[in-house]
Amino acid sequence: MRFGKTLRESVYGPWRDEYIDYSKLKSMLRENTSEDDDVPWSEEDENRFCDEIFNVQLEKVSQFQAKTAASLQQRADAAFEKLRSLAPSDDKSKSDDTNSTLEELRAELDAIVNEVKELKKYSSLNYTGFLKIAKKHDRRRGDRYKVRPMMRVSLSEHGLNSEQGYSPLLNKLSLMYYAISQTLDTDKQQQPLDLDHQEEFHNGEHYTAHKFWVHPDNLLEVKTAILRHLPALIYSQQSAKELDGNQDPKITSLYFDNSKFDLYSRKVNRQKDASSLRLRWYGQLSEKPDLMLEQKIIYEDGTSEERKFNIKDKYTKQYLDGEYKMEKSIQKMERQGQQNGSIDSFKTTANEIQNFIVTNKLEPVLRANYTRTAFQKPADDRVRISIDTDIAFIREDTLDRDRPCRDPAEWHRTDIDNSNMTYPFKNINQSEVSRFPYAVLEIKSKEEEGRKRPRWIDDLMASHLVYATPKFSKFVHGVASLFEDYVNNLPFWLSDLETDIRKDPHRAHEEEEQRRARQAEDAQVVDTLLGTSLKRGSYKPLASSPIAKSYLSERAASEARSRSARRAEEASEIAGEADDEDEDADAEPLDVKRSYGTLTSVFPGFSLSRYARNKRQKEQLPEGVTKPDVWLKNAGPLRIEPKVWLANERTFLKWQHICVLLGSLALGLYTAAGQNFVAECMGIAFIAIAVSAGLWGNLMLRRRRAMILERSGKDFDNMIGPLAVSVALMIALILNFVFAYRNALGKFDKAIHNQTEAIFVSELL
C-alpha cells in the first residue's frame, strides 16, 4: 500500500489539519506529473521545497505534538492530584462518593490513554512521512543536494516519534489505573504495569527482560562491570559447533514474514497477539549445526511466550512448504522411550508453527548475524545477561522476482552460507546489508516471590554506560532499515540513532535520582490510598543526590550561612580594633591567609579569638537530650576475631626476641670484658637496652589488649619504642667504636714511646 493512502486512512479526525501535507510536498517534487520531466530542477525549486518541509511542515507537526503532549501531562497531573485528595485520613474515610469519584477518574484516564495512543500514531505517521518524502527528493531531485540526512537529524532534535517523552506519563497512568482498580475491583489482585521491561515465560518460569544499547566506547567497561559478579558463559563445542568452544559464538537468526510484512506491522503497532518467527543456529551452516525454529508471541498485556523445537537442515525446506510433519523426529522420540506428554507437546508445537507459516504465507525475509557474549552462573538461571556485538542485518527475501536476494528454491542464501561469509559481509551487495552501530545488552532475571533483584544490576541499568530501549527488536529494526519502501510505519527508536547515546556520568546520576524520586512520590500516594505498602515507595535518595533535600537540610544550610555571616562580622570587628591600636595594620589587612607562620598555623586548635574561645566552651545539649553513656559502636556483645589477639601476641614475641638477642650480646660482652672497664660499661649499657625493649613490648601488649577490649578507634601503632631502641643501639655502638679506637690508639702510642726510649738508652751506652 502506498504511504499516501495509508496516511489518508489513518488520520485522526480532530487533528486532520495538523498532519504533514504529503500531497503538497509530492506536487512540489512534481511526482505526479510527467510533462514537467523536461523542466530542470532549479535552485529556486530546491529552496522552496526545503523551506516548506523544514520551516513549515516540520515546525507545524513538532509544535502540535509538543502542545498536545503538554496538555495530556497537565490532565494526568490534575487527575493524580484529585486521586491524592481521595486518600483517607484520620478524620476522613472512604465512602460512596469516593467510589463515584474514582469511577469518574477512571473514565478520565481512559480518555487520556486513548488520546496518548492517537498521539503516538500521529507521531509515527508524520515521522514516516517526512523520511519517505525526503527519500523521494534524494532519489528524484537529489543530484546536487541530499536532504534525508539533515531530515533525520531534525526529526531527532524535535523528538518526533521518540519513546522517551511518553514513558513518565505512561508510568504515572499505569500507577493510577492500579490504584483505582485495587480500590474498586477488590476481587482482582494485580501489580502496576512497569513499562521499562518486558515479561517473558520460558518453560513455565516467569522472567523480566531489560534491553539497552551500549556505545562501543563503553562496551569494555560494561563487560568488566558484569564480570565482577557473573562469569562468562562458556559455550560447549557441541552446542556452538565452532573450532574453539571458548570463543563467543556467531549466531544467525533467519526471520520470516510475508510480502505485505504483516508480522512487522503487528509488532510495530503492538497489536494483540503479535508474533514473530525465526530460525536460529550457531556458527556456520556448513558445519551442520542444530537448527532451532522459534515462535515468539507478545500478548496485549506486554508478556511474551516462546514456542520452539529443533529441526535438521535437510528437512527445513519441506517443513516450511507444509510437506513434512516432523514424522521422523516423532518416531525417534518414541524409539527412545520418551514420555507421551513430551511427544504430544512436541507434535502440537510443530503443527501450530507449521499452520502459522502456511496460513500467513511466511518465508525468510531477513537475516540477523551477531556475536553473543553471555554471562551466567553455572546451573543458575536466575540472572542471565547477554551482549550482542557486530550486528548485521541482511536481506533474505525474494520480493523482486527478477533479481531475488535468495534463490526461491532454497530456504536460505547459499552465497553467504556456502562461502562461510562473516561480518562485515563485504562480498555481497552493500545495499542489502545494514550494520547496527551499537551493542545490544539484554538482562533477564527470574521473578521469584520474596526475592529482589541484585543491587548491582539496578546500578548498571541506571548508569551512564547504557541507553534504555525496552521495546527494541532486531526483527523490527532490520525490516525498517532494509525494507523502508515496503512498510508504512517505522519504529520509534530510529530517531535515537541520530543522537549520541553517551551520557555525562553526573547528569545521568541526577536524572536517575529524579526519576526514582518521582516514582517513589507517586507510589506513596497510591500506598496512602490503598493502605498498603509498595516496594517502589521505599526509595531513599543518596546523600550526594540533588533530590536529597528536605526542610531540615535547608534549615541546616541556612543556619550555616548565618554562622558564616556572624564570623565575618566578628572578623571585621577585630580588624577594626587592630586598626585603632596600630595604624600600620592598614598595610596588611586582616585575613585568614595571614596566619601563615604563626602559632595558629602550626596548632590550628590554639587560638585566642572570640570565636575560638566560644567554640572551646562546653556546648549545652538541648532540653530533654542527655549525653549517652555508651557509644553506639560499643553497644552489643564483644566479638573479636582470633587473628586480632594473635597479631598482638606476635608483636609481643618479636619484642621479646629482640630482648633475648640484646641480652645475650650484653652478657657475652660483660663476661669477656675481664679487667677492661670500658667493655664492662658497654655490656651494662646493652643489658639496659635489652631490659627496656622487653618492658616496652610488655607495656604495648597490655595497652593494645585494653584498646581492643574498649573498641578504641585510635591507631594501634606507636613509633616511640622502636625509635628509642634504635637510637640507643646506635649510640651504644658508636660509643663502643670510639672507646675501642681510643684504646687501640693508646696502646700504639705506648709501644712507639717504649721503642724510642730503648734506642736512646742504647746510644748513651
PDB file of C-alpha atoms in Angstrom, residues 236-440:
ATOM      1  CA  SER A 236      30.365 -26.078  24.591  1.00  0.00           C
ATOM      2  CA  GLN A 237      31.656 -27.171  21.199  1.00  0.00           C
ATOM      3  CA  GLN A 238      28.665 -29.435  20.803  1.00  0.00           C
ATOM      4  CA  SER A 239      26.222 -26.547  21.002  1.00  0.00           C
ATOM      5  CA  ALA A 240      28.265 -23.819  19.358  1.00  0.00           C
ATOM      6  CA  LYS A 241      29.829 -26.042  16.680  1.00  0.00           C
ATOM      7  CA  GLU A 242      32.884 -23.830  16.459  1.00  0.00           C
ATOM      8  CA  LEU A 243      36.570 -24.627  16.288  1.00  0.00           C
ATOM      9  CA  ASP A 244      37.165 -23.262  19.764  1.00  0.00           C
ATOM     10  CA  GLY A 245      34.349 -23.654  22.242  1.00  0.00           C
ATOM     11  CA  ASN A 246      35.802 -20.893  24.418  1.00  0.00           C
ATOM     12  CA  GLN A 247      35.161 -18.224  21.770  1.00  0.00           C
ATOM     13  CA  ASP A 248      31.982 -16.192  21.686  1.00  0.00           C
ATOM     14  CA  PRO A 249      29.720 -17.860  19.113  1.00  0.00           C
ATOM     15  CA  LYS A 250      28.421 -16.279  15.946  1.00  0.00           C
ATOM     16  CA  ILE A 251      24.637 -16.515  15.900  1.00  0.00           C
ATOM     17  CA  THR A 252      22.441 -16.299  12.824  1.00  0.00           C
ATOM     18  CA  SER A 253      18.705 -15.662  13.066  1.00  0.00           C
ATOM     19  CA  LEU A 254      16.516 -16.001   9.980  1.00  0.00           C
ATOM     20  CA  TYR A 255      13.277 -14.011  10.367  1.00  0.00           C
ATOM     21  CA  PHE A 256      10.046 -14.781   8.484  1.00  0.00           C
ATOM     22  CA  ASP A 257       7.331 -12.549   7.093  1.00  0.00           C
ATOM     23  CA  ASN A 258       5.142 -12.272   4.016  1.00  0.00           C
ATOM     24  CA  SER A 259       5.214  -9.861   1.110  1.00  0.00           C
ATOM     25  CA  LYS A 260       2.933  -7.413   2.956  1.00  0.00           C
ATOM     26  CA  PHE A 261       5.026  -7.551   6.136  1.00  0.00           C
ATOM     27  CA  ASP A 262       2.020  -8.298   8.299  1.00  0.00           C
ATOM     28  CA  LEU A 263       4.095  -9.628  11.216  1.00  0.00           C
ATOM     29  CA  TYR A 264       6.198  -6.490  11.172  1.00  0.00           C
ATOM     30  CA  SER A 265       3.145  -4.221  11.141  1.00  0.00           C
ATOM     31  CA  ARG A 266       1.532  -6.047  14.046  1.00  0.00           C
ATOM     32  CA  LYS A 267       4.705  -5.846  16.075  1.00  0.00           C
ATOM     33  CA  VAL A 268       5.318  -2.150  15.407  1.00  0.00           C
ATOM     34  CA  ASN A 269       1.691  -1.225  16.081  1.00  0.00           C
ATOM     35  CA  ARG A 270       1.701  -3.502  19.163  1.00  0.00           C
ATOM     36  CA  GLN A 271      -1.425  -5.260  18.135  1.00  0.00           C
ATOM     37  CA  LYS A 272      -2.890  -8.069  20.166  1.00  0.00           C
ATOM     38  CA  ASP A 273      -1.007 -11.371  19.975  1.00  0.00           C
ATOM     39  CA  ALA A 274       1.755 -10.028  17.714  1.00  0.00           C
ATOM     40  CA  SER A 275       4.048 -12.895  16.730  1.00  0.00           C
ATOM     41  CA  SER A 276       7.464 -13.286  15.178  1.00  0.00           C
ATOM     42  CA  LEU A 277       9.114 -16.377  13.741  1.00  0.00           C
ATOM     43  CA  ARG A 278      12.816 -17.094  13.343  1.00  0.00           C
ATOM     44  CA  LEU A 279      15.183 -19.945  12.546  1.00  0.00           C
ATOM     45  CA  ARG A 280      18.348 -19.753  14.636  1.00  0.00           C
ATOM     46  CA  TRP A 281      21.692 -21.558  14.608  1.00  0.00           C
ATOM     47  CA  TYR A 282      25.212 -21.156  15.998  1.00  0.00           C
ATOM     48  CA  GLY A 283      28.341 -20.893  13.865  1.00  0.00           C
ATOM     49  CA  GLN A 284      28.420 -21.633  10.141  1.00  0.00           C
ATOM     50  CA  LEU A 285      25.646 -23.557   8.439  1.00  0.00           C
ATOM     51  CA  SER A 286      28.211 -25.642   6.550  1.00  0.00           C
ATOM     52  CA  GLU A 287      29.222 -27.236   9.873  1.00  0.00           C
ATOM     53  CA  LYS A 288      25.734 -28.800  10.222  1.00  0.00           C
ATOM     54  CA  PRO A 289      24.682 -27.123  13.482  1.00  0.00           C
ATOM     55  CA  ASP A 290      21.403 -27.745  15.286  1.00  0.00           C
ATOM     56  CA  LEU A 291      18.628 -25.520  13.913  1.00  0.00           C
ATOM     57  CA  MET A 292      16.058 -24.066  16.300  1.00  0.00           C
ATOM     58  CA  LEU A 293      12.705 -22.867  14.942  1.00  0.00           C
ATOM     59  CA  GLU A 294      11.204 -20.368  17.406  1.00  0.00           C
ATOM     60  CA  GLN A 295       7.906 -18.527  17.521  1.00  0.00           C
ATOM     61  CA  LYS A 296       7.648 -15.613  19.944  1.00  0.00           C
ATOM     62  CA  ILE A 297       4.175 -14.347  20.842  1.00  0.00           C
ATOM     63  CA  ILE A 298       3.725 -10.974  22.556  1.00  0.00           C
ATOM     64  CA  TYR A 299       0.357 -10.576  24.239  1.00  0.00           C
ATOM     65  CA  GLU A 300      -1.632  -7.414  24.763  1.00  0.00           C
ATOM     66  CA  ASP A 301      -0.537  -7.031  28.403  1.00  0.00           C
ATOM     67  CA  GLY A 302       3.134  -6.962  27.375  1.00  0.00           C
ATOM     68  CA  THR A 303       4.009 -10.516  28.376  1.00  0.00           C
ATOM     69  CA  SER A 304       5.578 -12.865  25.852  1.00  0.00           C
ATOM     70  CA  GLU A 305       5.870 -16.597  25.309  1.00  0.00           C
ATOM     71  CA  GLU A 306       8.183 -18.724  23.171  1.00  0.00           C
ATOM     72  CA  ARG A 307       7.484 -21.972  21.315  1.00  0.00           C
ATOM     73  CA  LYS A 308      10.435 -23.770  19.759  1.00  0.00           C
ATOM     74  CA  PHE A 309      11.781 -27.118  18.594  1.00  0.00           C
ATOM     75  CA  ASN A 310      14.849 -28.472  16.808  1.00  0.00           C
ATOM     76  CA  ILE A 311      14.845 -29.349  13.123  1.00  0.00           C
ATOM     77  CA  LYS A 312      17.512 -30.656  10.748  1.00  0.00           C
ATOM     78  CA  ASP A 313      18.800 -28.770   7.724  1.00  0.00           C
ATOM     79  CA  LYS A 314      17.653 -31.367   5.185  1.00  0.00           C
ATOM     80  CA  TYR A 315      14.016 -31.239   6.413  1.00  0.00           C
ATOM     81  CA  THR A 316      13.711 -27.445   6.743  1.00  0.00           C
ATOM     82  CA  LYS A 317      12.520 -26.662   3.209  1.00  0.00           C
ATOM     83  CA  GLN A 318       9.928 -29.466   3.248  1.00  0.00           C
ATOM     84  CA  TYR A 319       8.629 -28.369   6.634  1.00  0.00           C
ATOM     85  CA  LEU A 320       8.309 -24.710   5.579  1.00  0.00           C
ATOM     86  CA  ASP A 321       6.357 -25.782   2.483  1.00  0.00           C
ATOM     87  CA  GLY A 322       3.970 -27.855   4.628  1.00  0.00           C
ATOM     88  CA  GLU A 323       5.104 -31.188   3.126  1.00  0.00           C
ATOM     89  CA  TYR A 324       6.826 -32.591   6.205  1.00  0.00           C
ATOM     90  CA  LYS A 325       5.149 -33.040   9.601  1.00  0.00           C
ATOM     91  CA  MET A 326       8.253 -33.928  11.660  1.00  0.00           C
ATOM     92  CA  GLU A 327       7.314 -37.637  11.493  1.00  0.00           C
ATOM     93  CA  LYS A 328      10.908 -38.879  11.754  1.00  0.00           C
ATOM     94  CA  SER A 329      11.625 -36.797  14.848  1.00  0.00           C
ATOM     95  CA  ILE A 330       8.443 -38.095  16.467  1.00  0.00           C
ATOM     96  CA  GLN A 331       9.372 -41.689  15.624  1.00  0.00           C
ATOM     97  CA  LYS A 332      12.841 -41.160  17.088  1.00  0.00           C
ATOM     98  CA  MET A 333      11.337 -39.863  20.321  1.00  0.00           C
ATOM     99  CA  GLU A 334       9.078 -42.917  20.518  1.00  0.00           C
ATOM    100  CA  ARG A 335      12.045 -45.273  19.985  1.00  0.00           C
ATOM    101  CA  GLN A 336      13.933 -43.525  22.767  1.00  0.00           C
ATOM    102  CA  GLY A 337      11.042 -44.234  25.123  1.00  0.00           C
ATOM    103  CA  GLN A 338      10.225 -40.628  25.944  1.00  0.00           C
ATOM    104  CA  GLN A 339       7.024 -39.840  27.788  1.00  0.00           C
ATOM    105  CA  ASN A 340       3.809 -39.422  25.865  1.00  0.00           C
ATOM    106  CA  GLY A 341       3.375 -35.915  27.261  1.00  0.00           C
ATOM    107  CA  SER A 342       6.685 -34.752  25.786  1.00  0.00           C
ATOM    108  CA  ILE A 343       5.865 -36.345  22.418  1.00  0.00           C
ATOM    109  CA  ASP A 344       2.398 -34.773  22.310  1.00  0.00           C
ATOM    110  CA  SER A 345       3.828 -31.373  23.284  1.00  0.00           C
ATOM    111  CA  PHE A 346       6.445 -31.593  20.517  1.00  0.00           C
ATOM    112  CA  LYS A 347       3.848 -32.638  17.959  1.00  0.00           C
ATOM    113  CA  THR A 348       1.476 -29.822  18.988  1.00  0.00           C
ATOM    114  CA  THR A 349       4.201 -27.180  18.815  1.00  0.00           C
ATOM    115  CA  ALA A 350       5.400 -28.355  15.392  1.00  0.00           C
ATOM    116  CA  ASN A 351       1.863 -28.424  13.949  1.00  0.00           C
ATOM    117  CA  GLU A 352       0.923 -24.998  15.362  1.00  0.00           C
ATOM    118  CA  ILE A 353       4.064 -23.332  13.995  1.00  0.00           C
ATOM    119  CA  GLN A 354       3.605 -25.003  10.599  1.00  0.00           C
ATOM    120  CA  ASN A 355      -0.028 -23.888  10.416  1.00  0.00           C
ATOM    121  CA  PHE A 356       1.098 -20.392  11.357  1.00  0.00           C
ATOM    122  CA  ILE A 357       3.617 -20.397   8.481  1.00  0.00           C
ATOM    123  CA  VAL A 358       1.207 -21.763   5.879  1.00  0.00           C
ATOM    124  CA  THR A 359      -1.726 -19.581   6.928  1.00  0.00           C
ATOM    125  CA  ASN A 360       0.261 -16.321   6.840  1.00  0.00           C
ATOM    126  CA  LYS A 361       2.316 -17.343   3.752  1.00  0.00           C
ATOM    127  CA  LEU A 362       5.568 -16.734   5.575  1.00  0.00           C
ATOM    128  CA  GLU A 363       9.015 -17.037   4.072  1.00  0.00           C
ATOM    129  CA  PRO A 364      12.526 -15.898   5.094  1.00  0.00           C
ATOM    130  CA  VAL A 365      12.946 -12.158   4.504  1.00  0.00           C
ATOM    131  CA  LEU A 366      15.707 -11.048   6.884  1.00  0.00           C
ATOM    132  CA  ARG A 367      18.926 -12.431   8.340  1.00  0.00           C
ATOM    133  CA  ALA A 368      20.468 -11.092  11.548  1.00  0.00           C
ATOM    134  CA  ASN A 369      24.052 -12.079  12.289  1.00  0.00           C
ATOM    135  CA  TYR A 370      25.812 -11.160  15.523  1.00  0.00           C
ATOM    136  CA  THR A 371      28.387 -12.277  18.100  1.00  0.00           C
ATOM    137  CA  ARG A 372      26.989 -13.082  21.525  1.00  0.00           C
ATOM    138  CA  THR A 373      28.775 -12.862  24.862  1.00  0.00           C
ATOM    139  CA  ALA A 374      26.732 -14.365  27.691  1.00  0.00           C
ATOM    140  CA  PHE A 375      27.185 -14.122  31.463  1.00  0.00           C
ATOM    141  CA  GLN A 376      25.590 -16.626  33.816  1.00  0.00           C
ATOM    142  CA  LYS A 377      26.494 -18.668  36.865  1.00  0.00           C
ATOM    143  CA  PRO A 378      26.729 -22.403  36.153  1.00  0.00           C
ATOM    144  CA  ALA A 379      23.450 -24.239  36.828  1.00  0.00           C
ATOM    145  CA  ASP A 380      21.847 -20.958  37.952  1.00  0.00           C
ATOM    146  CA  ASP A 381      19.428 -19.256  35.551  1.00  0.00           C
ATOM    147  CA  ARG A 382      18.107 -16.615  37.933  1.00  0.00           C
ATOM    148  CA  VAL A 383      20.171 -13.913  36.212  1.00  0.00           C
ATOM    149  CA  ARG A 384      21.342 -14.152  32.622  1.00  0.00           C
ATOM    150  CA  ILE A 385      22.979 -11.318  30.698  1.00  0.00           C
ATOM    151  CA  SER A 386      23.866 -11.280  27.013  1.00  0.00           C
ATOM    152  CA  ILE A 387      25.724  -8.725  24.909  1.00  0.00           C
ATOM    153  CA  ASP A 388      25.365  -8.878  21.114  1.00  0.00           C
ATOM    154  CA  THR A 389      28.071  -7.164  19.069  1.00  0.00           C
ATOM    155  CA  ASP A 390      28.952  -6.942  15.361  1.00  0.00           C
ATOM    156  CA  ILE A 391      25.249  -6.915  14.472  1.00  0.00           C
ATOM    157  CA  ALA A 392      24.458  -7.004  10.771  1.00  0.00           C
ATOM    158  CA  PHE A 393      21.085  -7.275   9.010  1.00  0.00           C
ATOM    159  CA  ILE A 394      20.929  -8.829   5.528  1.00  0.00           C
ATOM    160  CA  ARG A 395      18.071  -9.128   3.090  1.00  0.00           C
ATOM    161  CA  GLU A 396      16.913 -12.700   2.550  1.00  0.00           C
ATOM    162  CA  ASP A 397      13.781 -12.049   0.507  1.00  0.00           C
ATOM    163  CA  THR A 398      12.511 -12.850  -2.972  1.00  0.00           C
ATOM    164  CA  LEU A 399      10.244  -9.816  -3.325  1.00  0.00           C
ATOM    165  CA  ASP A 400      11.894  -8.791  -6.570  1.00  0.00           C
ATOM    166  CA  ARG A 401      11.265 -11.819  -8.776  1.00  0.00           C
ATOM    167  CA  ASP A 402      13.678 -10.561 -11.417  1.00  0.00           C
ATOM    168  CA  ARG A 403      16.580 -10.083  -9.004  1.00  0.00           C
ATOM    169  CA  PRO A 404      15.827 -12.039  -5.808  1.00  0.00           C
ATOM    170  CA  CYS A 405      18.270 -11.862  -2.934  1.00  0.00           C
ATOM    171  CA  ARG A 406      17.706 -15.552  -2.212  1.00  0.00           C
ATOM    172  CA  ASP A 407      17.142 -18.448  -4.584  1.00  0.00           C
ATOM    173  CA  PRO A 408      13.381 -19.208  -4.360  1.00  0.00           C
ATOM    174  CA  ALA A 409      14.196 -22.929  -4.423  1.00  0.00           C
ATOM    175  CA  GLU A 410      16.274 -22.598  -1.234  1.00  0.00           C
ATOM    176  CA  TRP A 411      15.276 -21.605   2.274  1.00  0.00           C
ATOM    177  CA  HIS A 412      18.497 -19.611   2.877  1.00  0.00           C
ATOM    178  CA  ARG A 413      21.101 -17.621   0.953  1.00  0.00           C
ATOM    179  CA  THR A 414      23.631 -20.113  -0.367  1.00  0.00           C
ATOM    180  CA  ASP A 415      26.049 -17.395  -1.478  1.00  0.00           C
ATOM    181  CA  ILE A 416      26.615 -16.488   2.183  1.00  0.00           C
ATOM    182  CA  ASP A 417      26.450 -19.901   3.848  1.00  0.00           C
ATOM    183  CA  ASN A 418      28.403 -21.909   1.277  1.00  0.00           C
ATOM    184  CA  SER A 419      31.306 -19.448   1.365  1.00  0.00           C
ATOM    185  CA  ASN A 420      31.256 -19.129   5.194  1.00  0.00           C
ATOM    186  CA  MET A 421      30.972 -15.369   4.878  1.00  0.00           C
ATOM    187  CA  THR A 422      31.290 -13.446   8.144  1.00  0.00           C
ATOM    188  CA  TYR A 423      30.982  -9.912   9.453  1.00  0.00           C
ATOM    189  CA  PRO A 424      31.177  -7.286   7.946  1.00  0.00           C
ATOM    190  CA  PHE A 425      29.883  -9.114   4.786  1.00  0.00           C
ATOM    191  CA  LYS A 426      31.794  -7.045   2.227  1.00  0.00           C
ATOM    192  CA  ASN A 427      31.416  -9.603  -0.573  1.00  0.00           C
ATOM    193  CA  ILE A 428      27.700  -9.020  -1.179  1.00  0.00           C
ATOM    194  CA  ASN A 429      25.727  -6.048  -2.469  1.00  0.00           C
ATOM    195  CA  GLN A 430      26.093  -3.384   0.234  1.00  0.00           C
ATOM    196  CA  SER A 431      22.539  -2.133  -0.357  1.00  0.00           C
ATOM    197  CA  GLU A 432      21.407  -5.487   1.053  1.00  0.00           C
ATOM    198  CA  VAL A 433      23.326  -5.063   4.334  1.00  0.00           C
ATOM    199  CA  SER A 434      22.674  -2.796   7.310  1.00  0.00           C
ATOM    200  CA  ARG A 435      25.159  -2.714  10.192  1.00  0.00           C
ATOM    201  CA  PHE A 436      23.957  -1.704  13.635  1.00  0.00           C
ATOM    202  CA  PRO A 437      26.306   0.849  15.265  1.00  0.00           C
ATOM    203  CA  TYR A 438      25.861  -0.242  18.898  1.00  0.00           C
ATOM    204  CA  ALA A 439      25.936  -3.372  21.001  1.00  0.00           C
ATOM    205  CA  VAL A 440      22.686  -4.713  22.447  1.00  0.00           C
TER     206      VAL A 440
END
